[in-house]
Phi, psi and omega in degrees: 000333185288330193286315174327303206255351144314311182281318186299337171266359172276293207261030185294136237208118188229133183237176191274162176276003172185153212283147179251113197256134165231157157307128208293357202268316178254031125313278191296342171290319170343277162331297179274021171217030173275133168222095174313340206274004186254319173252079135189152191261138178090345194279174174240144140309151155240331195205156173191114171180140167278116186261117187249122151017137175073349164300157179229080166329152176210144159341304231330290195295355194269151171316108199301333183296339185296350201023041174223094218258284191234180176191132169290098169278145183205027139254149177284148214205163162245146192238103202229150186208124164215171183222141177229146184269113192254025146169167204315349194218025184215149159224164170230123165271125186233120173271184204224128168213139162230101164324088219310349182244104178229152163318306189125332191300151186264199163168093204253137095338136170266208223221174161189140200086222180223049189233152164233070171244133194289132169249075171331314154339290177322309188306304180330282174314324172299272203321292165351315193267354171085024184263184183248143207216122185266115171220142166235155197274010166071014172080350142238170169265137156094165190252040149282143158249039200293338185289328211267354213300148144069349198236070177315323182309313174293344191268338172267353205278295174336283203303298171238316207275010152302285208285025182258355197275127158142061178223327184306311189312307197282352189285314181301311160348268190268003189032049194181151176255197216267161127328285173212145171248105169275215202183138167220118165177147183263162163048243182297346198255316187296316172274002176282311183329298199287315176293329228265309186310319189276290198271359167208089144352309185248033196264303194222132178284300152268129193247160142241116148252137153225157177063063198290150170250079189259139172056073183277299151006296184302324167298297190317299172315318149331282164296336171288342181319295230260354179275302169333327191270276219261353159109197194243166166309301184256067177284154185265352138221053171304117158286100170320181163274346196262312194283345170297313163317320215221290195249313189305317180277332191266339175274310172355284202302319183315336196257354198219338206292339179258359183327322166264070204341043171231147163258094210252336232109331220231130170267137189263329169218107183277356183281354184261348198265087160277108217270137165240117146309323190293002177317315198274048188252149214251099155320157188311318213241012174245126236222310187240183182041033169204204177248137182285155187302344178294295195287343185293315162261014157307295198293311170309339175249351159283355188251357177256144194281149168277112185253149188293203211249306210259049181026015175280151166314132152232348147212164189277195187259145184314142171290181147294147145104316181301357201270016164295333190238289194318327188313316175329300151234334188269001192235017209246042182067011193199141186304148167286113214306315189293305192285342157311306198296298189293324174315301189321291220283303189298274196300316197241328185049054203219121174253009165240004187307169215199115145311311167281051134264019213265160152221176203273331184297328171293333158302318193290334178297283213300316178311320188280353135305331164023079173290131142066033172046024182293343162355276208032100198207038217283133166277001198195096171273019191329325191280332160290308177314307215244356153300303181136017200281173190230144168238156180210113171236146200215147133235170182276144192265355163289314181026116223231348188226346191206102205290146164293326220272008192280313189287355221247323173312310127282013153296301194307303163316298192303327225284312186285327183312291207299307222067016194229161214242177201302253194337326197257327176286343177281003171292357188227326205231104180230149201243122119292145168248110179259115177290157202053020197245119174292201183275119195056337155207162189112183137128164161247045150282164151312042186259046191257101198234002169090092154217032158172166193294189180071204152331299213283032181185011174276154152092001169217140169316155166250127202183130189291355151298315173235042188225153193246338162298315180294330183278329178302315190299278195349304237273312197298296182329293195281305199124328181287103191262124152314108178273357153220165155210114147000056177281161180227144154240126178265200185294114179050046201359081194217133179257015166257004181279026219358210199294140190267306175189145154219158183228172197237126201237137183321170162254000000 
């Protein structure tokens, strides 16, 4: 708590109660004659520039592996980066964009993987929507964790003390303080959410997480799981990807796709798909188009849940309906980037350790080391609750990297931590479930609900019936918590082919 309230008095970040309209002309002088670099001690500029409304901003200097070469800005904005040290051997870079036309509102963005990239997008959409808007590089660049080697310090910067960075600068800004503060952030960005509500509490009036990556350690192990299981590519029963895609997904949907009696594509509750592989199991006198008894149990044990040494649960089971995407990487015959990375790097400081060696005893090591408490994984959130903070956490029921039934799971966990019962935890915390939505975005669901910049909020109002940010604030502001949201699909999701259908999906 001390390292806590030492970076909140450097880098503590306040915004005005209501938008300040000026002529663009002294905004941008405004802007440019701001010197972040004074209040806070030891930081570096990185950047100062004034962005006007319609820029297609670029990159050049950003980590190429982060894939994010430019963004369409479409507020006029002051643009601030600074980079601050956060111990003798760490720093975190963070930009800052402040909008010359603002809310009062606040916004911090999260992360995703085991990267540390600013998600320009985000920024984008926050300013659009008129918040003041934050993102940091997690204390590294690029979404390796080659960073992590030996430097515990970048591994706490990663685990919590990234998303604390930004709140002082804009009280110099605007000279005035924030309204409300929110959180936005998916997958490593959901769980930044969920960590940042346990261990600081009085940080944000609203959080969205989605698609968390909670019981985190557990999670890494989990996805290190799945190269053991189906073996390298040229393994003698290695599921291709065309059979995954194809005779492996299309029996999914035959076993499960009608439950809600429409046959769309979309399992509606993947927790009803108890899936038997062996449908596809290859008669005696049949050759294509099914499974060897090996791959049946092979497809029977990624669809199972992983249990410990000590026969405990240690992540549920992958849903049905992901393995359209997950083949891609957790199925694809080769270790899982992220989690090869945090063993070498983290767990082990073995940059050769080998991924098809993994067992559940390398789960129990990682859990039991928890660098820097990264876990997140709280029976109890009472002190954001009885603040007034409001949480909206949403997953996808496709999920191709982070199983849903993990989130559903921990509702659930939270739920006996707590003592309250659905009614009581929804005064503070409410679970969507988005049908069809792969991880965080995609799918052949409604799932474009504004719950992050880009796609996922182009082609819809922003307005708390179908927007789930705009519903958080409705919740935190008004006082009214949304009991559904609105998803849209559009046609080949292109939004000018227009609306394909949309539904409204439950906690």
């Amino acid at each position: 708590m001390a390292a806590h309230l030492v970076l909140v008095a450097i880098i503590a970040f306040f915004l005005v109660p209501s938008i300040e309209i000026e002529i663009h002309d002294d905004f941008q002088n405004k802007c440019l004659s701001f010197a972040p670099e004074v209040y806070i001690h030891n930081s570096t500029r990185q950047i100062l520039q004034y962005v006007a409304a319609g820029t297609n901003l670029t990159f050049p200097y950003d980590d190429p592996t982060c894939d994010r070469p430019s963004q369409l800005v479409s507020a006029d904005l002051c643009r601030v980066a600074l980079s601050i040290p956060t111990s003798n051997r760490s720093s975190i870079t963070f930009e800052l964009w402040l909008p010359d036309q603002w809310s009062g509102r606040f916004l911090a963005t999260g992360n995703g993987g085991i990267d540390g990239c600013i998600k320009y997008e985000d920024l984008a959409y926050a300013t659009e929507n008129a918040f003041a808007s934050v993102g940091a590089n997690n204390g590294h660049n690029g979404t390796t964790g080659l960073a992590f080697a030996g430097n515990p310090e970048i591994v706490t910067d990663f685990a919590w003390r990234s998303v604390l960075a930004g709140k002082m600068l804009a009280q110099r800004f605007y000279k005035k303080a924030y309204s409300k503060a929110y959180y936005l952030g998916c997958s490593l960005g959901g769980r930044q959410g969920i960590k940042t509500a346990e261990m600081f509490p009085t940080d944000f009036d609203g959080i969205l997480a989605g698609s968390p990556a909670l019981d985190f350690n557990n999670l890494v192990s989990w996805r290190a799981s799945f190269f053991p299981i189906t073996g390298s590519v040229n393994s003698s029963n290695f599921i291709p990807a065309s059979t995954w895609t194809t005779l492996i997904h299309n029996e999914v949907l035959n076993q499960c796709d009608g439950f809600d009696g429409v046959i769309d594509g979309i399992i509606e509750d993947p927790s009803l798909c108890d899936f038997r592989p062996e449908a596809l199991l290859c008669e005696t006198d049949t050759l294509a188009d099914c499974l060897t008894p090996n791959q049946v149990e092979i497809v029977r044990e990624i669809f199972s849940p992983l249990y410990g040494e000590d026969g405990k649960l240690i992540y549920p089971a992958m849903q049905p309906g992901s393995e359209i995407l997950a083949v891609q990487k957790l199925y694809a015959g080769a270790p899982f980037a992220y989690s090869q990375d945090w063993f070498r790097y983290v767990v082990y400081n073995n940059p050769v350790w080998n991924a098809s060696t993994f067992t559940i005893h390398d789960a129990a090591v990682a859990n039991a080391l928890n660098p820097s408490n990264i876990k997140t994984w709280p029976d109890d959130l009472s002190a954001f609750r009885y603040r007034g903070g409001k949480i909206i956490s949403y997953h996808g029921g496709q999920d191709n990297q982070v199983t849903s039934f993990n989130t559903e799971r921990f509702y659930n966990y939270l739920s006996r931590g707590m003592q309250a019962s659905s009614s009581e935890l929804d005064e503070f915390f409410r679970f969507f479930r988005i049908s069809g939505m792969f991880h965080c975005n995609t799918g052949p669901g409604a799932w474009v609900v504004g719950q992050e910049g880009g796609a996922a909020a182009a082609g819809i109002p922003y307005g708390s019936g179908n927007n789930v940010l705009a519903a958080l604030v409705e919740w935190v502001e008004g006082g009214v918590g949304p009991d559904t949201i609105e998803g849209t699909k559009f046609v080949n999701d292109t939004i000018t082919l227009g609306i394909a259908f949309q539904r409204r999906h439950c906690r």
